[in-house]
PDB file of C-alpha atoms in Angstrom:
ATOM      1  CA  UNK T   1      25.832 -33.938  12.285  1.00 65.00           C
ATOM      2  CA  UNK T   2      24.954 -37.318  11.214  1.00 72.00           C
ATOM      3  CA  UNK T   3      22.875 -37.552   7.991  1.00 69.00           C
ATOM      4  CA  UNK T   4      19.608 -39.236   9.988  1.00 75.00           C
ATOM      5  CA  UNK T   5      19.612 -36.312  12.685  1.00 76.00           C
ATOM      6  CA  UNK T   6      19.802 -34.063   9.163  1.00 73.00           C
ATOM      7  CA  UNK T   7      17.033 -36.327   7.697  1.00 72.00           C
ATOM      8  CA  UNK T   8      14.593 -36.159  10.719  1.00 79.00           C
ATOM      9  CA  UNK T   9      15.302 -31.768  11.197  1.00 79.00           C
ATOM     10  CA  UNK T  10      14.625 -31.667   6.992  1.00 74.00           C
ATOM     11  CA  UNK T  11      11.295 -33.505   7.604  1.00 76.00           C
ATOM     12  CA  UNK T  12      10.702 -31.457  10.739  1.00 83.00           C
ATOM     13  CA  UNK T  13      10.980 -28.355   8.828  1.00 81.00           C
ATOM     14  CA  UNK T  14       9.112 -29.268   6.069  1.00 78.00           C
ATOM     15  CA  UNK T  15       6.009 -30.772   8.605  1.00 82.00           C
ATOM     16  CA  UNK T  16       6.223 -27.339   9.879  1.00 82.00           C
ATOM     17  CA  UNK T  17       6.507 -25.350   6.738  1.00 79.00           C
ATOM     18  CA  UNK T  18       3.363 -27.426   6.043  1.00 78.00           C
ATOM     19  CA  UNK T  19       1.833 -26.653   9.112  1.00 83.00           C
ATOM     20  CA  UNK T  20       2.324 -22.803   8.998  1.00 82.00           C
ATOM     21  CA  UNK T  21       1.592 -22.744   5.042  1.00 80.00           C
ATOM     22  CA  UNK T  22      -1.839 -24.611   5.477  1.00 79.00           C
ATOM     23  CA  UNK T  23      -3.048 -22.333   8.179  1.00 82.00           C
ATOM     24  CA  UNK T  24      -2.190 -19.351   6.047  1.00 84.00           C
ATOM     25  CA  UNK T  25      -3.462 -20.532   2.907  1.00 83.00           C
ATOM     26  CA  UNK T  26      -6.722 -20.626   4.963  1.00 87.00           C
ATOM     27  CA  UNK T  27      -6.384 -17.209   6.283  1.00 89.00           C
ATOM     28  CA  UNK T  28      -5.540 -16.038   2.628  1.00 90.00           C
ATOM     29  CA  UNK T  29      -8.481 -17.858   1.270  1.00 91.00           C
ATOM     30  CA  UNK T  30     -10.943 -16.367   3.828  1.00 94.00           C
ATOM     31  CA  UNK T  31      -9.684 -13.064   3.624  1.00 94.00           C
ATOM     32  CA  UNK T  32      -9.749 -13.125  -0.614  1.00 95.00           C
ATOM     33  CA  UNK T  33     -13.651 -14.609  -0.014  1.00 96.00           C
ATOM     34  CA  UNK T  34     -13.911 -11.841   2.451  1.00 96.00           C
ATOM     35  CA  UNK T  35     -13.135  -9.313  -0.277  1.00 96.00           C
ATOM     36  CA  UNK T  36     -15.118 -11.009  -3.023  1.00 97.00           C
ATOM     37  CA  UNK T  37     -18.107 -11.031  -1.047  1.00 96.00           C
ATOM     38  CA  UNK T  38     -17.734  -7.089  -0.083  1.00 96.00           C
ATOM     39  CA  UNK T  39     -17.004  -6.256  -4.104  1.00 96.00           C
ATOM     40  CA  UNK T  40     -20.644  -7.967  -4.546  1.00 95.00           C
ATOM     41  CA  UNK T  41     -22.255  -5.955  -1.995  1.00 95.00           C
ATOM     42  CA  UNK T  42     -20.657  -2.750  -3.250  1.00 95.00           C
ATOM     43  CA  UNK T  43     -21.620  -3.450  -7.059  1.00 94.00           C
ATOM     44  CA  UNK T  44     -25.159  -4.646  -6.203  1.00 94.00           C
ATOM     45  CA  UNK T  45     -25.594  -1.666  -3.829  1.00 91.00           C
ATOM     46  CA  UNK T  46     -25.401   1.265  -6.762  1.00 85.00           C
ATOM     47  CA  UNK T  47     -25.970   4.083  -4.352  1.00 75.00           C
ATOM     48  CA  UNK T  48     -29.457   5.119  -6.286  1.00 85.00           C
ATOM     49  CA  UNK T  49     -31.257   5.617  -2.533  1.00 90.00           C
ATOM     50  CA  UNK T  50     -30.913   6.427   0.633  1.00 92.00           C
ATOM     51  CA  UNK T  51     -30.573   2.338   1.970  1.00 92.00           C
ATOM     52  CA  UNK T  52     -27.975   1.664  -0.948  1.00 91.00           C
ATOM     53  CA  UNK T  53     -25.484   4.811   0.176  1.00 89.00           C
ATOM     54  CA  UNK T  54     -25.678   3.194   3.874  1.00 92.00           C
ATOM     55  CA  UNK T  55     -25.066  -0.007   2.478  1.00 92.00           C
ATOM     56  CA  UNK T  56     -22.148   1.583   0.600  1.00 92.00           C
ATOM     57  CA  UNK T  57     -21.004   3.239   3.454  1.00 92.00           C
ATOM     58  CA  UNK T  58     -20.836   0.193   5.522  1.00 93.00           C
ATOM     59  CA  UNK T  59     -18.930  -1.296   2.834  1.00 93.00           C
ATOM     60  CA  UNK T  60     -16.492   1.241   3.505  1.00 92.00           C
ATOM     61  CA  UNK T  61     -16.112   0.872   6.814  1.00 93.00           C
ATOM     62  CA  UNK T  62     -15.690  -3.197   6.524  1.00 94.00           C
ATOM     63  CA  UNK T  63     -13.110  -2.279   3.496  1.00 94.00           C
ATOM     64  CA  UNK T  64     -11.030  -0.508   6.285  1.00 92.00           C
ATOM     65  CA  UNK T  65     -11.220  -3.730   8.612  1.00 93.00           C
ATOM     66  CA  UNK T  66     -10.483  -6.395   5.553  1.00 94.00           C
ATOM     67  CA  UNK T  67      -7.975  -4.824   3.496  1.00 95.00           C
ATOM     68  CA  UNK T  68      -4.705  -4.447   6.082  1.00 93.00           C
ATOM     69  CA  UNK T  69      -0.630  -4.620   5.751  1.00 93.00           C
ATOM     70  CA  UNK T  70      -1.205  -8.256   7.507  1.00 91.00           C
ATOM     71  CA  UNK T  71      -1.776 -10.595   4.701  1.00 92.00           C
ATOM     72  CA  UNK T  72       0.968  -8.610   3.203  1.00 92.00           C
ATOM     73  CA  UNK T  73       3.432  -8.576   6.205  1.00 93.00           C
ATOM     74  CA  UNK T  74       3.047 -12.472   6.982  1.00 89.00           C
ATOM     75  CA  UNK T  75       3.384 -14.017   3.386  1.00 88.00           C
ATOM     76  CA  UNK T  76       6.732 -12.388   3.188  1.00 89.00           C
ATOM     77  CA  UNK T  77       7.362 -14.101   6.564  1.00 88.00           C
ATOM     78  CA  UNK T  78       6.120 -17.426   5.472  1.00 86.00           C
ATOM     79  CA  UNK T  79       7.806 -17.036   2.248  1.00 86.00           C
ATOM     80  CA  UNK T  80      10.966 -16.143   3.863  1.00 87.00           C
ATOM     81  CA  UNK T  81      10.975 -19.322   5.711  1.00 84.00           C
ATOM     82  CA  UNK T  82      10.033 -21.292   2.769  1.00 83.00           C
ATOM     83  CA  UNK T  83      13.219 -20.310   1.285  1.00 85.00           C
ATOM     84  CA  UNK T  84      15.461 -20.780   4.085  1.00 85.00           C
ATOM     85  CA  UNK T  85      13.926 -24.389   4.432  1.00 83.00           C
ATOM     86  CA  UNK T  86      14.553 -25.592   0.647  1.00 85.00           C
ATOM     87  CA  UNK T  87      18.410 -23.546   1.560  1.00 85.00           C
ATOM     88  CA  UNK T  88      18.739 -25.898   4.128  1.00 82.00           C
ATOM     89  CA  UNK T  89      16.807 -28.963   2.286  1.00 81.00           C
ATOM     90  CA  UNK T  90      19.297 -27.922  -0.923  1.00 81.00           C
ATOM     91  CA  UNK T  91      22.413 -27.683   1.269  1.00 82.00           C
ATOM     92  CA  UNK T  92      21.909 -31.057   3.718  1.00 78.00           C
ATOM     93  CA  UNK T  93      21.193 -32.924  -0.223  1.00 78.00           C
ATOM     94  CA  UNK T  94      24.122 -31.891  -1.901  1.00 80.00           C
ATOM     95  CA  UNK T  95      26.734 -30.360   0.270  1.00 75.00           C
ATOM     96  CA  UNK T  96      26.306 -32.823   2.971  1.00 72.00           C
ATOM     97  CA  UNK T  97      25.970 -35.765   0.533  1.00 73.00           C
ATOM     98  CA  UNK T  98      22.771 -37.205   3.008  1.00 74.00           C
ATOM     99  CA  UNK T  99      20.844 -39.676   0.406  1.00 75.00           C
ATOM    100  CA  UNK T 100      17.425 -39.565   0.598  1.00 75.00           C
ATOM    101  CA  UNK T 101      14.725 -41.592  -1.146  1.00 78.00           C
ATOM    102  CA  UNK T 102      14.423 -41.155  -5.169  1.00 80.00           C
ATOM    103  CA  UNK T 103      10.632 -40.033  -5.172  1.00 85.00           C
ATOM    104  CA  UNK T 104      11.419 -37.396  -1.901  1.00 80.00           C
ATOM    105  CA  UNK T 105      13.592 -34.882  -3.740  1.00 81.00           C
ATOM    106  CA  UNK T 106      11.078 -33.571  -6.490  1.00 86.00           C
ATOM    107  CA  UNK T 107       7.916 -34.307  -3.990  1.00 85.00           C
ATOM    108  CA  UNK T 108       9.819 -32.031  -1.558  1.00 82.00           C
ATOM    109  CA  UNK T 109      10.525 -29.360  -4.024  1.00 85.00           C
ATOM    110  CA  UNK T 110       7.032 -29.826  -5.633  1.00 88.00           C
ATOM    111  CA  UNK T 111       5.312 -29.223  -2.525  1.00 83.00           C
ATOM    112  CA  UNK T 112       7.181 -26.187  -1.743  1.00 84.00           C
ATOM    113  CA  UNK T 113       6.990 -24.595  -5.391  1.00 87.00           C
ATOM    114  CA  UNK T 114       2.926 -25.810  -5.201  1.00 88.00           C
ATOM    115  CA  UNK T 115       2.692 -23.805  -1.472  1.00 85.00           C
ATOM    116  CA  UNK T 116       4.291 -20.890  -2.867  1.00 86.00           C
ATOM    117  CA  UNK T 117       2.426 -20.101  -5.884  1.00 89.00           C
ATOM    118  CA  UNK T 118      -0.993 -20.512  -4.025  1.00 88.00           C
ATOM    119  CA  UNK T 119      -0.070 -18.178  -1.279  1.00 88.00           C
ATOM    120  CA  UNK T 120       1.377 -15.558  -3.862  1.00 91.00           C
ATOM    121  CA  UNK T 121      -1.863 -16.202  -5.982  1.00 93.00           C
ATOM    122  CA  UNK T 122      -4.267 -15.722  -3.230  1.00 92.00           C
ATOM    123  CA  UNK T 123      -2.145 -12.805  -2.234  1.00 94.00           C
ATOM    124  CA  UNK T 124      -2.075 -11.242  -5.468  1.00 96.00           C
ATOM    125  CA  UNK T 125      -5.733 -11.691  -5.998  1.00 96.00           C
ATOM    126  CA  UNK T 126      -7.024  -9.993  -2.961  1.00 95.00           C
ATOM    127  CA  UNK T 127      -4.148  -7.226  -3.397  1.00 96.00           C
ATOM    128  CA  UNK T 128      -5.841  -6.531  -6.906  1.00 97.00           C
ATOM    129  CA  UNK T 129      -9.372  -6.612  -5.940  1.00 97.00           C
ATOM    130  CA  UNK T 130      -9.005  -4.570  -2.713  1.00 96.00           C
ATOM    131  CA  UNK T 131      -6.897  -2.191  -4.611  1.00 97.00           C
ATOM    132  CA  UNK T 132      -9.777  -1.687  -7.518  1.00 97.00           C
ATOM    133  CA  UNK T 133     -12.443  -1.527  -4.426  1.00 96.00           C
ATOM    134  CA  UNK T 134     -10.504   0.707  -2.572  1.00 95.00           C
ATOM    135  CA  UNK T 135     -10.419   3.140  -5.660  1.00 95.00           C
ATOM    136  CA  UNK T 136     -14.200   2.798  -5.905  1.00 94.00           C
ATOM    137  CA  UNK T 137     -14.754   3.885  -2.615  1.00 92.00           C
ATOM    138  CA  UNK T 138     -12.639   6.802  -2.273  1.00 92.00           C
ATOM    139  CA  UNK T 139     -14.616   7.760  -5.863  1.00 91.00           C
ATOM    140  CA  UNK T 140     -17.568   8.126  -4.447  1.00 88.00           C
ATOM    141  CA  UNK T 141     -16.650   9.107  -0.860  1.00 84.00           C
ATOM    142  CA  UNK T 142     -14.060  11.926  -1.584  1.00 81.00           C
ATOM    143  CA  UNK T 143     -12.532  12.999   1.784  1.00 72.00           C
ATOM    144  CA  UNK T 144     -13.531  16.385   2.813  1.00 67.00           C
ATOM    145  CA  UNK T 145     -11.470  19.302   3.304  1.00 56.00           C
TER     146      UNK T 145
END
């Protein structure tokens, strides 16, 4: 391939890693604010009447809705093509010998390492507080039987 056809698919695939990453940091975002806001309701809801237990109970319910496989599921997608774009960024840089601008190389590898730690953050995050609201819930609503 010639080295500008390798240029223009690098910045392709990085505009698209961008695309895919911003989207999903969004997604992660809402859904961590999503669990936040249910932790609050469940800790300011103490279960002392008969309006606070419903309350409780519907946080329950929403817990089942929020806290899925997906965010799981898709940020080892996204992550998976994250690496196989910086394989392919790595390999068209040094293998192919295709020169690109001084500043490029560490912005490109900067924004990738930057993209990854948020989503893994965010993902970590709302994997921690679901799991401690999770174990709250099934605390006070013991299944039957």
């Amino acid at each position: 391939m010639e080295p500008t056809t390798l240029t223009s698919l690098a910045g392709s695939l990085m505009s698209l890693f961008g695309v895919l990453v911003s989207l999903f940091s969004v997604h992660l975002g809402n859904w961590l604010a999503k669990l936040q806001g249910l932790r609050t309701k469940w800790d300011m809801n103490n279960g002392s009447d008969e309006k606070e237990i419903s309350a409780r109970r519907e946080c329950r319910y929403t817990m089942a809705e929020i806290y899925t496989w997906q965010p799981f599921i898709m940020t080892v997608i996204i992550l998976g093509f994250a690496i196989g774009v910086i394989y392919f960024f790595h390999d068209v840089s040094c293998h192919l010998k295709v020169v690109f601008p001084s500043i490029f190389v560490p912005l490109y590898y900067s924004f990738f390492g930057i993209m990854i730690v948020l989503e893994l953050f965010l993902l970590y995050s709302g994997w921690q507080l679901g799991r401690a609201l999770t174990a709250d819930i099934k605390a006070q609503f013991k299944p039957q039987g």
